[in-house]
Amino acid sequence: MTVLWENILITMLAFGILYWLLNKFAFGKLFAVMEQRRELVLGQLEEAKKTREQATVYVEEQKDALKQARQEAFEIIEQSKQSSSKQAKDLLEQAKVDATRIKTEAVRDIESERNKAVEALRAEIGSYSVDIASKLIQREVETNPAEQEKLVDQYLEEVGKKS
């Protein structure tokens, strides 16, 4: 195998001309496009990094908001429990007061009815007593008139002493 120096020289010359032409017309544009692509990729990476940081911040804000919402919900539940407990106590106290009032009114009504019944009984007993006494006196007067006259005289003496 023989080396043909002429072919090597022509190939090198052709390669040099090709390189110079590519350098003059293609490499500048190619490198510019590659540089734009590199800057675009770097910009996208930077934007992705910022977006990720913003997402992280947003997630933390959401976690804080959720935690705060849970705390507020817990406080509302506790207030509701306390409020319902207070209402239950108030209702119980009101029921006790009402029961006491009703009991007092019932006792007073019973006492009033008892007094009315006693008065009615006394009036009835009084009228029966007068009837019995009148019957006894009538029988006594009919059976023993001398004794009755003595009682009337004694009564008149007592009345005379008092006046």
GROMACS .gro file of N, CA and C in nm:
model
  489
    1MET      N    1   0.081  -0.114   0.000
    1MET     CA    2   0.000   0.000   0.000
    1MET      C    3   0.087   0.124   0.000
    2THR      N    4   0.060   0.201  -0.096
    2THR     CA    5   0.138   0.324  -0.110
    2THR      C    6   0.052   0.442  -0.069
    3VAL      N    7   0.117   0.530  -0.011
    3VAL     CA    8   0.048   0.651   0.035
    3VAL      C    9   0.066   0.754  -0.074
    4LEU      N   10  -0.040   0.809  -0.116
    4LEU     CA   11  -0.036   0.911  -0.219
    4LEU      C   12  -0.045   1.045  -0.148
    5TRP      N   13   0.065   1.111  -0.149
    5TRP     CA   14   0.073   1.239  -0.080
    5TRP      C   15  -0.013   1.341  -0.149
    6GLU      N   16  -0.036   1.327  -0.270
    6GLU     CA   17  -0.116   1.423  -0.343
    6GLU      C   18  -0.262   1.415  -0.294
    7ASN      N   19  -0.310   1.293  -0.275
    7ASN     CA   20  -0.449   1.277  -0.227
    7ASN      C   21  -0.463   1.332  -0.084
    8ILE      N   22  -0.362   1.310  -0.004
    8ILE     CA   23  -0.367   1.362   0.133
    8ILE      C   24  -0.369   1.513   0.130
    9LEU      N   25  -0.284   1.572   0.042
    9LEU     CA   26  -0.277   1.717   0.033
    9LEU      C   27  -0.409   1.772  -0.019
   10ILE      N   28  -0.467   1.707  -0.118
   10ILE     CA   29  -0.594   1.755  -0.174
   10ILE      C   30  -0.703   1.738  -0.069
   11THR      N   31  -0.701   1.630   0.000
   11THR     CA   32  -0.803   1.607   0.104
   11THR      C   33  -0.789   1.711   0.213
   12MET      N   34  -0.664   1.743   0.253
   12MET     CA   35  -0.642   1.842   0.358
   12MET      C   36  -0.684   1.979   0.308
   13LEU      N   37  -0.652   2.008   0.185
   13LEU     CA   38  -0.690   2.137   0.129
   13LEU      C   39  -0.843   2.145   0.121
   14ALA      N   40  -0.907   2.038   0.075
   14ALA     CA   41  -1.053   2.036   0.066
   14ALA      C   42  -1.113   2.049   0.206
   15PHE      N   43  -1.054   1.979   0.299
   15PHE     CA   44  -1.102   1.987   0.437
   15PHE      C   45  -1.085   2.129   0.491
   16GLY      N   46  -0.972   2.194   0.465
   16GLY     CA   47  -0.948   2.330   0.510
   16GLY      C   48  -1.047   2.425   0.449
   17ILE      N   49  -1.074   2.410   0.315
   17ILE     CA   50  -1.170   2.498   0.248
   17ILE      C   51  -1.310   2.473   0.307
   18LEU      N   52  -1.342   2.346   0.326
   18LEU     CA   53  -1.472   2.312   0.383
   18LEU      C   54  -1.485   2.371   0.524
   19TYR      N   55  -1.379   2.357   0.603
   19TYR     CA   56  -1.381   2.411   0.739
   19TYR      C   57  -1.400   2.562   0.735
   20TRP      N   58  -1.321   2.630   0.644
   20TRP     CA   59  -1.332   2.774   0.635
   20TRP      C   60  -1.472   2.813   0.592
   21LEU      N   61  -1.534   2.745   0.495
   21LEU     CA   62  -1.669   2.776   0.449
   21LEU      C   63  -1.772   2.750   0.561
   22LEU      N   64  -1.754   2.637   0.626
   22LEU     CA   65  -1.845   2.606   0.738
   22LEU      C   66  -1.830   2.710   0.849
   23ASN      N   67  -1.705   2.748   0.876
   23ASN     CA   68  -1.680   2.847   0.980
   23ASN      C   69  -1.742   2.980   0.941
   24LYS      N   70  -1.731   3.019   0.813
   24LYS     CA   71  -1.781   3.148   0.768
   24LYS      C   72  -1.933   3.147   0.760
   25PHE      N   73  -1.994   3.038   0.710
   25PHE     CA   74  -2.138   3.041   0.685
   25PHE      C   75  -2.220   2.956   0.783
   26ALA      N   76  -2.172   2.849   0.833
   26ALA     CA   77  -2.257   2.758   0.910
   26ALA      C   78  -2.226   2.758   1.060
   27PHE      N   79  -2.099   2.753   1.097
   27PHE     CA   80  -2.066   2.740   1.239
   27PHE      C   81  -2.119   2.856   1.322
   28GLY      N   82  -2.112   2.975   1.271
   28GLY     CA   83  -2.161   3.092   1.347
   28GLY      C   84  -2.309   3.077   1.379
   29LYS      N   85  -2.386   3.043   1.275
   29LYS     CA   86  -2.530   3.024   1.294
   29LYS      C   87  -2.557   2.902   1.381
   30LEU      N   88  -2.481   2.796   1.356
   30LEU     CA   89  -2.499   2.673   1.433
   30LEU      C   90  -2.466   2.697   1.580
   31PHE      N   91  -2.352   2.765   1.603
   31PHE     CA   92  -2.314   2.794   1.742
   31PHE      C   93  -2.412   2.892   1.805
   32ALA      N   94  -2.463   2.988   1.726
   32ALA     CA   95  -2.562   3.082   1.778
   32ALA      C   96  -2.689   3.006   1.818
   33VAL      N   97  -2.733   2.914   1.733
   33VAL     CA   98  -2.852   2.833   1.764
   33VAL      C   99  -2.825   2.748   1.888
   34MET      N  100  -2.708   2.689   1.895
   34MET     CA  101  -2.673   2.607   2.011
   34MET      C  102  -2.665   2.693   2.138
   35GLU      N  103  -2.610   2.813   2.123
   35GLU     CA  104  -2.603   2.904   2.239
   35GLU      C  105  -2.743   2.944   2.282
   36GLN      N  106  -2.832   2.973   2.186
   36GLN     CA  107  -2.971   3.006   2.218
   36GLN      C  108  -3.038   2.889   2.288
   37ARG      N  109  -3.011   2.771   2.235
   37ARG     CA  110  -3.070   2.650   2.295
   37ARG      C  111  -3.017   2.632   2.437
   38ARG      N  112  -2.886   2.655   2.455
   38ARG     CA  113  -2.827   2.642   2.588
   38ARG      C  114  -2.889   2.745   2.684
   39GLU      N  115  -2.901   2.870   2.637
   39GLU     CA  116  -2.962   2.974   2.720
   39GLU      C  117  -3.108   2.941   2.749
   40LEU      N  118  -3.180   2.890   2.651
   40LEU     CA  119  -3.319   2.850   2.670
   40LEU      C  120  -3.329   2.740   2.775
   41VAL      N  121  -3.242   2.641   2.763
   41VAL     CA  122  -3.242   2.530   2.861
   41VAL      C  123  -3.208   2.584   2.999
   42LEU      N  124  -3.105   2.671   3.008
   42LEU     CA  125  -3.068   2.729   3.138
   42LEU      C  126  -3.184   2.812   3.194
   43GLY      N  127  -3.250   2.890   3.106
   43GLY     CA  128  -3.365   2.970   3.149
   43GLY      C  129  -3.478   2.882   3.200
   44GLN      N  130  -3.503   2.773   3.128
   44GLN     CA  131  -3.609   2.681   3.170
   44GLN      C  132  -3.572   2.613   3.302
   45LEU      N  133  -3.446   2.578   3.316
   45LEU     CA  134  -3.402   2.518   3.442
   45LEU      C  135  -3.418   2.618   3.556
   46GLU      N  136  -3.381   2.744   3.532
   46GLU     CA  137  -3.395   2.848   3.634
   46GLU      C  138  -3.542   2.872   3.667
   47GLU      N  139  -3.624   2.874   3.562
   47GLU     CA  140  -3.767   2.893   3.582
   47GLU      C  141  -3.826   2.774   3.658
   48ALA      N  142  -3.780   2.655   3.623
   48ALA     CA  143  -3.828   2.535   3.694
   48ALA      C  144  -3.786   2.540   3.840
   49LYS      N  145  -3.664   2.588   3.864
   49LYS     CA  146  -3.617   2.600   4.002
   49LYS      C  147  -3.703   2.700   4.079
   50LYS      N  148  -3.732   2.815   4.015
   50LYS     CA  149  -3.817   2.917   4.081
   50LYS      C  150  -3.957   2.862   4.103
   51THR      N  151  -4.009   2.792   4.003
   51THR     CA  152  -4.143   2.734   4.015
   51THR      C  153  -4.147   2.631   4.128
   52ARG      N  154  -4.042   2.551   4.137
   52ARG     CA  155  -4.034   2.452   4.244
   52ARG      C  156  -4.029   2.522   4.379
   53GLU      N  157  -3.950   2.630   4.389
   53GLU     CA  158  -3.942   2.704   4.515
   53GLU      C  159  -4.077   2.767   4.549
   54GLN      N  160  -4.141   2.823   4.444
   54GLN     CA  161  -4.273   2.881   4.467
   54GLN      C  162  -4.372   2.773   4.509
   55ALA      N  163  -4.364   2.658   4.446
   55ALA     CA  164  -4.453   2.547   4.482
   55ALA      C  165  -4.428   2.503   4.626
   56THR      N  166  -4.300   2.500   4.663
   56THR     CA  167  -4.266   2.462   4.801
   56THR      C  168  -4.324   2.564   4.898
   57VAL      N  169  -4.306   2.692   4.865
   57VAL     CA  170  -4.360   2.798   4.950
   57VAL      C  171  -4.512   2.788   4.955
   58TYR      N  172  -4.573   2.765   4.838
   58TYR     CA  173  -4.718   2.752   4.832
   58TYR      C  174  -4.767   2.634   4.914
   59VAL      N  175  -4.696   2.521   4.903
   59VAL     CA  176  -4.734   2.402   4.981
   59VAL      C  177  -4.722   2.433   5.131
   60GLU      N  178  -4.618   2.502   5.170
   60GLU     CA  179  -4.602   2.537   5.312
   60GLU      C  180  -4.715   2.631   5.356
   61GLU      N  181  -4.748   2.727   5.269
   61GLU     CA  182  -4.859   2.818   5.301
   61GLU      C  183  -4.989   2.741   5.315
   62GLN      N  184  -5.009   2.644   5.226
   62GLN     CA  185  -5.131   2.563   5.232
   62GLN      C  186  -5.134   2.477   5.358
   63LYS      N  187  -5.018   2.425   5.393
   63LYS     CA  188  -5.010   2.346   5.517
   63LYS      C  189  -5.043   2.433   5.637
   64ASP      N  190  -4.987   2.555   5.639
   64ASP     CA  191  -5.016   2.648   5.749
   64ASP      C  192  -5.164   2.685   5.751
   65ALA      N  193  -5.219   2.711   5.631
   65ALA     CA  194  -5.361   2.747   5.623
   65ALA      C  195  -5.448   2.631   5.670
   66LEU      N  196  -5.412   2.509   5.630
   66LEU     CA  197  -5.487   2.392   5.673
   66LEU      C  198  -5.476   2.372   5.824
   67LYS      N  199  -5.357   2.392   5.875
   67LYS     CA  200  -5.337   2.379   6.020
   67LYS      C  201  -5.420   2.484   6.094
   68GLN      N  202  -5.420   2.606   6.043
   68GLN     CA  203  -5.498   2.712   6.105
   68GLN      C  204  -5.648   2.681   6.095
   69ALA      N  205  -5.691   2.631   5.980
   69ALA     CA  206  -5.832   2.595   5.963
   69ALA      C  207  -5.873   2.484   6.060
   70ARG      N  208  -5.784   2.387   6.076
   70ARG     CA  209  -5.813   2.279   6.172
   70ARG      C  210  -5.822   2.334   6.314
   71GLN      N  211  -5.731   2.426   6.347
   71GLN     CA  212  -5.732   2.487   6.481
   71GLN      C  213  -5.862   2.566   6.501
   72GLU      N  214  -5.902   2.642   6.399
   72GLU     CA  215  -6.026   2.718   6.410
   72GLU      C  216  -6.145   2.625   6.422
   73ALA      N  217  -6.145   2.517   6.346
   73ALA     CA  218  -6.254   2.420   6.355
   73ALA      C  219  -6.259   2.358   6.494
   74PHE      N  220  -6.142   2.326   6.549
   74PHE     CA  221  -6.137   2.271   6.684
   74PHE      C  222  -6.191   2.371   6.785
   75GLU      N  223  -6.153   2.498   6.770
   75GLU     CA  224  -6.202   2.602   6.861
   75GLU      C  225  -6.352   2.618   6.849
   76ILE      N  226  -6.403   2.613   6.725
   76ILE     CA  227  -6.548   2.625   6.706
   76ILE      C  228  -6.619   2.507   6.771
   77ILE      N  229  -6.563   2.388   6.755
   77ILE     CA  230  -6.624   2.269   6.817
   77ILE      C  231  -6.622   2.284   6.969
   78GLU      N  232  -6.511   2.329   7.023
   78GLU     CA  233  -6.502   2.347   7.169
   78GLU      C  234  -6.602   2.452   7.217
   79GLN      N  235  -6.613   2.562   7.143
   79GLN     CA  236  -6.710   2.665   7.180
   79GLN      C  237  -6.852   2.610   7.173
   80SER      N  238  -6.877   2.528   7.071
   80SER     CA  239  -7.010   2.468   7.059
   80SER      C  240  -7.038   2.374   7.176
   81LYS      N  241  -6.937   2.296   7.214
   81LYS     CA  242  -6.954   2.206   7.329
   81LYS      C  243  -6.982   2.287   7.455
   82GLN      N  244  -6.903   2.393   7.476
   82GLN     CA  245  -6.922   2.475   7.595
   82GLN      C  246  -7.058   2.543   7.592
   83SER      N  247  -7.096   2.591   7.474
   83SER     CA  248  -7.224   2.658   7.461
   83SER      C  249  -7.339   2.561   7.489
   84SER      N  250  -7.330   2.441   7.430
   84SER     CA  251  -7.437   2.343   7.452
   84SER      C  252  -7.438   2.297   7.597
   85SER      N  253  -7.321   2.285   7.657
   85SER     CA  254  -7.314   2.248   7.799
   85SER      C  255  -7.378   2.356   7.885
   86LYS      N  256  -7.348   2.482   7.852
   86LYS     CA  257  -7.405   2.594   7.926
   86LYS      C  258  -7.556   2.598   7.908
   87GLN      N  259  -7.602   2.574   7.783
   87GLN     CA  260  -7.745   2.574   7.758
   87GLN      C  261  -7.812   2.461   7.835
   88ALA      N  262  -7.747   2.345   7.839
   88ALA     CA  263  -7.804   2.232   7.914
   88ALA      C  264  -7.814   2.267   8.062
   89LYS      N  265  -7.708   2.328   8.115
   89LYS     CA  266  -7.711   2.368   8.256
   89LYS      C  267  -7.820   2.472   8.280
   90ASP      N  268  -7.831   2.568   8.189
   90ASP     CA  269  -7.935   2.671   8.203
   90ASP      C  270  -8.073   2.609   8.199
   91LEU      N  271  -8.093   2.514   8.104
   91LEU     CA  272  -8.223   2.447   8.096
   91LEU      C  273  -8.253   2.368   8.222
   92LEU      N  274  -8.150   2.301   8.274
   92LEU     CA  275  -8.168   2.223   8.396
   92LEU      C  276  -8.202   2.315   8.513
   93GLU      N  277  -8.130   2.427   8.524
   93GLU     CA  278  -8.159   2.524   8.630
   93GLU      C  279  -8.300   2.579   8.615
   94GLN      N  280  -8.338   2.612   8.491
   94GLN     CA  281  -8.473   2.665   8.468
   94GLN      C  282  -8.578   2.560   8.505
   95ALA      N  283  -8.550   2.433   8.470
   95ALA     CA  284  -8.643   2.325   8.505
   95ALA      C  285  -8.656   2.311   8.656
   96LYS      N  286  -8.542   2.322   8.726
   96LYS     CA  287  -8.546   2.314   8.873
   96LYS      C  288  -8.627   2.429   8.932
   97VAL      N  289  -8.604   2.550   8.879
   97VAL     CA  290  -8.678   2.667   8.927
   97VAL      C  291  -8.826   2.649   8.899
   98ASP      N  292  -8.860   2.603   8.778
   98ASP     CA  293  -9.001   2.581   8.744
   98ASP      C  294  -9.062   2.474   8.834
   99ALA      N  295  -8.988   2.366   8.857
   99ALA     CA  296  -9.039   2.259   8.943
   99ALA      C  297  -9.063   2.310   9.085
  100THR      N  298  -8.970   2.391   9.135
  100THR     CA  299  -8.985   2.448   9.269
  100THR      C  300  -9.107   2.540   9.273
  101ARG      N  301  -9.121   2.623   9.168
  101ARG     CA  302  -9.235   2.715   9.163
  101ARG      C  303  -9.366   2.638   9.157
  102ILE      N  304  -9.370   2.535   9.072
  102ILE     CA  305  -9.493   2.455   9.060
  102ILE      C  306  -9.524   2.384   9.191
  103LYS      N  307  -9.420   2.333   9.257
  103LYS     CA  308  -9.440   2.265   9.385
  103LYS      C  309  -9.494   2.363   9.489
  104THR      N  310  -9.434   2.482   9.492
  104THR     CA  311  -9.479   2.584   9.588
  104THR      C  312  -9.623   2.623   9.561
  105GLU      N  313  -9.656   2.642   9.433
  105GLU     CA  314  -9.794   2.676   9.399
  105GLU      C  315  -9.890   2.562   9.436
  106ALA      N  316  -9.846   2.439   9.413
  106ALA     CA  317  -9.931   2.324   9.447
  106ALA      C  318  -9.953   2.316   9.598
  107VAL      N  319  -9.846   2.338   9.674
  107VAL     CA  320  -9.858   2.335   9.821
  107VAL      C  321  -9.951   2.446   9.867
  108ARG      N  322  -9.934   2.564   9.806
  108ARG     CA  323 -10.020   2.678   9.843
  108ARG      C  324 -10.166   2.648   9.807
  109ASP      N  325 -10.188   2.589   9.688
  109ASP     CA  326 -10.324   2.554   9.647
  109ASP      C  327 -10.384   2.448   9.738
  110ILE      N  328 -10.301   2.350   9.773
  110ILE     CA  329 -10.348   2.244   9.865
  110ILE      C  330 -10.384   2.304  10.000
  111GLU      N  331 -10.298   2.393  10.050
  111GLU     CA  332 -10.323   2.457  10.179
  111GLU      C  333 -10.451   2.541  10.173
  112SER      N  334 -10.469   2.611  10.062
  112SER     CA  335 -10.589   2.694  10.046
  112SER      C  336 -10.714   2.606  10.043
  113GLU      N  337 -10.707   2.497   9.966
  113GLU     CA  338 -10.821   2.406   9.959
  113GLU      C  339 -10.848   2.342  10.095
  114ARG      N  340 -10.740   2.308  10.165
  114ARG     CA  341 -10.758   2.249  10.299
  114ARG      C  342 -10.825   2.349  10.393
  115ASN      N  343 -10.779   2.475  10.387
  115ASN     CA  344 -10.840   2.578  10.472
  115ASN      C  345 -10.986   2.598  10.438
  116LYS      N  346 -11.016   2.596  10.306
  116LYS     CA  347 -11.157   2.610  10.264
  116LYS      C  348 -11.239   2.493  10.317
  117ALA      N  349 -11.180   2.372  10.305
  117ALA     CA  350 -11.251   2.253  10.352
  117ALA      C  351 -11.272   2.259  10.503
  118VAL      N  352 -11.168   2.305  10.576
  118VAL     CA  353 -11.181   2.317  10.723
  118VAL      C  354 -11.288   2.419  10.758
  119GLU      N  355 -11.288   2.533  10.688
  119GLU     CA  356 -11.388   2.635  10.715
  119GLU      C  357 -11.528   2.583  10.685
  120ALA      N  358 -11.540   2.512  10.571
  120ALA     CA  359 -11.671   2.456  10.538
  120ALA      C  360 -11.713   2.353  10.642
  121LEU      N  361 -11.617   2.271  10.686
  121LEU     CA  362 -11.646   2.171  10.788
  121LEU      C  363 -11.684   2.237  10.920
  122ARG      N  364 -11.610   2.344  10.955
  122ARG     CA  365 -11.643   2.417  11.079
  122ARG      C  366 -11.783   2.476  11.070
  123ALA      N  367 -11.816   2.535  10.957
  123ALA     CA  368 -11.950   2.594  10.943
  123ALA      C  369 -12.056   2.485  10.954
  124GLU      N  370 -12.028   2.372  10.888
  124GLU     CA  371 -12.124   2.262  10.894
  124GLU      C  372 -12.134   2.206  11.035
  125ILE      N  373 -12.015   2.188  11.099
  125ILE     CA  374 -12.015   2.137  11.236
  125ILE      C  375 -12.084   2.236  11.329
  126GLY      N  376 -12.058   2.367  11.302
  126GLY     CA  377 -12.124   2.470  11.385
  126GLY      C  378 -12.275   2.463  11.373
  127SER      N  379 -12.324   2.447  11.251
  127SER     CA  380 -12.470   2.440  11.235
  127SER      C  381 -12.524   2.312  11.298
  128TYR      N  382 -12.450   2.198  11.284
  128TYR     CA  383 -12.493   2.074  11.350
  128TYR      C  384 -12.488   2.089  11.501
  129SER      N  385 -12.384   2.159  11.550
  129SER     CA  386 -12.372   2.180  11.695
  129SER      C  387 -12.489   2.262  11.747
  130VAL      N  388 -12.526   2.366  11.671
  130VAL     CA  389 -12.640   2.449  11.714
  130VAL      C  390 -12.767   2.366  11.711
  131ASP      N  391 -12.783   2.286  11.608
  131ASP     CA  392 -12.902   2.200  11.600
  131ASP      C  393 -12.907   2.103  11.718
  132ILE      N  394 -12.791   2.042  11.745
  132ILE     CA  395 -12.785   1.946  11.857
  132ILE      C  396 -12.811   2.017  11.989
  133ALA      N  397 -12.746   2.134  12.005
  133ALA     CA  398 -12.765   2.209  12.130
  133ALA      C  399 -12.910   2.252  12.147
  134SER      N  400 -12.970   2.297  12.037
  134SER     CA  401 -13.110   2.341  12.049
  134SER      C  402 -13.201   2.223  12.084
  135LYS      N  403 -13.171   2.108  12.024
  135LYS     CA  404 -13.251   1.990  12.057
  135LYS      C  405 -13.230   1.949  12.203
  136LEU      N  406 -13.105   1.957  12.247
  136LEU     CA  407 -13.076   1.922  12.387
  136LEU      C  408 -13.143   2.020  12.483
  137ILE      N  409 -13.136   2.147  12.448
  137ILE     CA  410 -13.195   2.250  12.536
  137ILE      C  411 -13.347   2.233  12.537
  138GLN      N  412 -13.399   2.208  12.417
  138GLN     CA  413 -13.544   2.190  12.411
  138GLN      C  414 -13.586   2.071  12.496
  139ARG      N  415 -13.513   1.964  12.489
  139ARG     CA  416 -13.545   1.845  12.568
  139ARG      C  417 -13.526   1.873  12.716
  140GLU      N  418 -13.421   1.947  12.749
  140GLU     CA  419 -13.391   1.982  12.886
  140GLU      C  420 -13.499   2.073  12.944
  141VAL      N  421 -13.543   2.169  12.861
  141VAL     CA  422 -13.645   2.263  12.905
  141VAL      C  423 -13.777   2.188  12.928
  142GLU      N  424 -13.805   2.097  12.842
  142GLU     CA  425 -13.929   2.024  12.853
  142GLU      C  426 -13.927   1.930  12.974
  143THR      N  427 -13.809   1.878  13.008
  143THR     CA  428 -13.803   1.781  13.117
  143THR      C  429 -13.778   1.847  13.252
  144ASN      N  430 -13.704   1.959  13.256
  144ASN     CA  431 -13.667   2.019  13.384
  144ASN      C  432 -13.683   2.170  13.378
  145PRO      N  433 -13.802   2.226  13.392
  145PRO     CA  434 -13.822   2.369  13.381
  145PRO      C  435 -13.762   2.446  13.500
  146ALA      N  436 -13.753   2.395  13.616
  146ALA     CA  437 -13.701   2.466  13.734
  146ALA      C  438 -13.552   2.489  13.717
  147GLU      N  439 -13.486   2.393  13.667
  147GLU     CA  440 -13.341   2.406  13.644
  147GLU      C  441 -13.313   2.513  13.540
  148GLN      N  442 -13.399   2.522  13.442
  148GLN     CA  443 -13.381   2.621  13.335
  148GLN      C  444 -13.401   2.762  13.390
  149GLU      N  445 -13.491   2.780  13.476
  149GLU     CA  446 -13.517   2.911  13.535
  149GLU      C  447 -13.398   2.954  13.617
  150LYS      N  448 -13.338   2.864  13.687
  150LYS     CA  449 -13.218   2.891  13.768
  150LYS      C  450 -13.102   2.934  13.677
  151LEU      N  451 -13.084   2.866  13.564
  151LEU     CA  452 -12.977   2.901  13.470
  151LEU      C  453 -12.998   3.040  13.412
  152VAL      N  454 -13.119   3.076  13.379
  152VAL     CA  455 -13.150   3.208  13.323
  152VAL      C  456 -13.121   3.314  13.426
  153ASP      N  457 -13.155   3.295  13.550
  153ASP     CA  458 -13.128   3.393  13.657
  153ASP      C  459 -12.978   3.411  13.676
  154GLN      N  460 -12.907   3.303  13.674
  154GLN     CA  461 -12.760   3.308  13.690
  154GLN      C  462 -12.697   3.387  13.575
  155TYR      N  463 -12.749   3.365  13.456
  155TYR     CA  464 -12.695   3.436  13.338
  155TYR      C  465 -12.723   3.585  13.349
  156LEU      N  466 -12.840   3.622  13.394
  156LEU     CA  467 -12.875   3.763  13.405
  156LEU      C  468 -12.789   3.831  13.511
  157GLU      N  469 -12.756   3.764  13.618
  157GLU     CA  470 -12.668   3.821  13.721
  157GLU      C  471 -12.530   3.848  13.665
  158GLU      N  472 -12.479   3.753  13.588
  158GLU     CA  473 -12.346   3.770  13.526
  158GLU      C  474 -12.345   3.887  13.430
  159VAL      N  475 -12.449   3.901  13.353
  159VAL     CA  476 -12.460   4.011  13.257
  159VAL      C  477 -12.468   4.143  13.332
  160GLY      N  478 -12.540   4.147  13.442
  160GLY     CA  479 -12.554   4.269  13.522
  160GLY      C  480 -12.423   4.310  13.584
  161LYS      N  481 -12.338   4.217  13.623
  161LYS     CA  482 -12.208   4.247  13.683
  161LYS      C  483 -12.111   4.303  13.578
  162LYS      N  484 -12.123   4.259  13.460
  162LYS     CA  485 -12.031   4.302  13.354
  162LYS      C  486 -12.062   4.445  13.308
  163SER      N  487 -12.183   4.487  13.314
  163SER     CA  488 -12.214   4.619  13.266
  163SER      C  489 -12.196   4.720  13.371
   0.00000   0.00000   0.00000
